[in-house]
Tab-separated table of C-alpha atoms in Angstrom:
chain	number	residue	atom	x	y	z
Y	1	MET	CA	-3.885	7.145	-12.191
Y	2	GLU	CA	-5.197	3.859	-10.931
Y	3	VAL	CA	-4.284	2.177	-7.605
Y	4	LYS	CA	-4.363	-1.605	-8.113
Y	5	ILE	CA	-5.533	-3.802	-5.190
Y	6	LYS	CA	-5.329	-7.601	-5.362
Y	7	ARG	CA	-5.665	-10.638	-3.155
Y	8	LEU	CA	-3.030	-13.281	-3.771
Y	9	SER	CA	-2.512	-16.754	-2.368
Y	10	LYS	CA	0.349	-17.361	0.108
Y	11	LYS	CA	2.150	-19.242	-2.688
Y	12	GLU	CA	1.855	-16.244	-5.055
Y	13	LEU	CA	3.089	-13.892	-2.340
Y	14	GLU	CA	6.060	-16.190	-1.695
Y	15	GLU	CA	6.884	-16.269	-5.418
Y	16	LEU	CA	7.114	-12.440	-5.296
Y	17	ASN	CA	9.350	-12.687	-2.194
Y	18	VAL	CA	6.920	-10.335	-0.428
Y	19	PHE	CA	7.895	-11.648	3.021
Y	20	GLN	CA	11.520	-10.594	2.372
Y	21	TRP	CA	10.635	-6.970	1.718
Y	22	PRO	CA	11.215	-4.296	4.362
Y	23	ILE	CA	8.408	-3.488	6.798
Y	24	TRP	CA	6.814	-0.052	7.338
Y	25	THR	CA	4.518	0.824	10.194
Y	26	LYS	CA	2.304	3.910	10.771
Y	27	GLU	CA	0.012	5.003	13.579
Y	28	ILE	CA	-3.457	6.474	13.050
Y	29	SER	CA	-2.903	9.645	11.093
Y	30	GLU	CA	-3.615	11.593	7.909
Y	31	PHE	CA	-1.001	12.895	5.500
Y	32	ASP	CA	-0.372	13.905	1.858
Y	33	TRP	CA	1.871	11.607	-0.174
Y	34	TYR	CA	3.503	11.630	-3.583
Y	35	TYR	CA	4.954	8.527	-5.218
Y	36	ASP	CA	8.176	9.315	-7.120
Y	37	GLU	CA	8.531	5.547	-7.824
Y	38	THR	CA	5.994	2.718	-8.245
Y	39	GLU	CA	5.412	1.000	-4.898
Y	40	ILE	CA	4.033	-2.469	-4.336
Y	41	CYS	CA	3.050	-3.304	-0.785
Y	42	TYR	CA	1.362	-6.052	1.186
Y	43	PHE	CA	-0.712	-5.147	4.227
Y	44	LEU	CA	-0.080	-7.359	7.237
Y	45	GLU	CA	-2.233	-5.224	9.549
Y	46	GLY	CA	-4.264	-2.044	9.476
Y	47	GLU	CA	-6.879	-0.194	7.498
Y	48	VAL	CA	-6.451	2.872	5.362
Y	49	GLU	CA	-8.334	5.036	2.911
Y	50	VAL	CA	-6.235	6.542	0.120
Y	51	GLU	CA	-7.874	9.434	-1.794
Y	52	THR	CA	-6.413	10.481	-5.086
Y	53	LYS	CA	-6.444	14.082	-6.385
Y	54	ASP	CA	-9.435	13.200	-8.640
Y	55	GLY	CA	-11.482	12.248	-5.566
Y	56	LYS	CA	-11.384	8.476	-5.916
Y	57	VAL	CA	-11.109	6.657	-2.563
Y	58	TYR	CA	-9.493	3.281	-2.142
Y	59	LYS	CA	-10.170	1.230	1.031
Y	60	ILE	CA	-7.111	-0.944	1.813
Y	61	GLY	CA	-6.558	-3.439	4.623
Y	62	LYS	CA	-5.040	-6.638	5.893
Y	63	GLY	CA	-4.302	-9.128	3.119
Y	64	ASP	CA	-4.332	-6.620	0.280
Y	65	LEU	CA	-1.464	-6.400	-2.213
Y	66	VAL	CA	-1.472	-2.831	-3.571
Y	67	GLU	CA	0.359	-1.107	-6.415
Y	68	PHE	CA	0.706	2.646	-6.246
Y	69	PRO	CA	1.832	4.100	-9.613
Y	70	LYS	CA	4.732	6.456	-10.003
Y	71	GLY	CA	3.515	10.081	-10.112
Y	72	LEU	CA	0.461	9.541	-7.892
Y	73	SER	CA	-0.463	12.283	-5.469
Y	74	CYS	CA	-2.857	11.276	-2.709
Y	75	ILE	CA	-4.005	11.649	0.871
Y	76	TRP	CA	-3.455	8.710	3.241
Y	77	ARG	CA	-5.978	8.287	6.085
Y	78	VAL	CA	-4.777	5.610	8.469
Y	79	LYS	CA	-7.847	4.393	10.306
Y	80	VAL	CA	-6.234	1.367	12.078
Y	81	PRO	CA	-2.445	1.260	12.619
Y	82	VAL	CA	-0.626	-0.132	9.584
Y	83	LYS	CA	2.107	-2.735	9.218
Y	84	LYS	CA	3.038	-3.541	5.652
Y	85	HIS	CA	5.826	-5.032	3.517
Y	86	TYR	CA	6.880	-2.677	0.673
Y	87	ASN	CA	9.010	-2.695	-2.446
Y	88	PHE	CA	9.780	-0.002	-5.030
Y	89	LYS	CA	10.250	-0.841	-8.691
């Protein structure tokens, strides 16, 4: 399962209504996570490493638009406290 990371322009983000999505925050931590729905999120602050069960590590930070696929199991390592908009589809 592939995590998709993109950089979009402010206009593209506005077209997706990203800034209307709810906000989630998390302190420095490490935890297991399973996505029972596809999540798209936009990082306003922070830095994380997400490691999938097959050992692939994704480095994600401020300005990244990320899509986590339904069915993904992973480990989140929050290196710098996170603030992100999120939406499930």
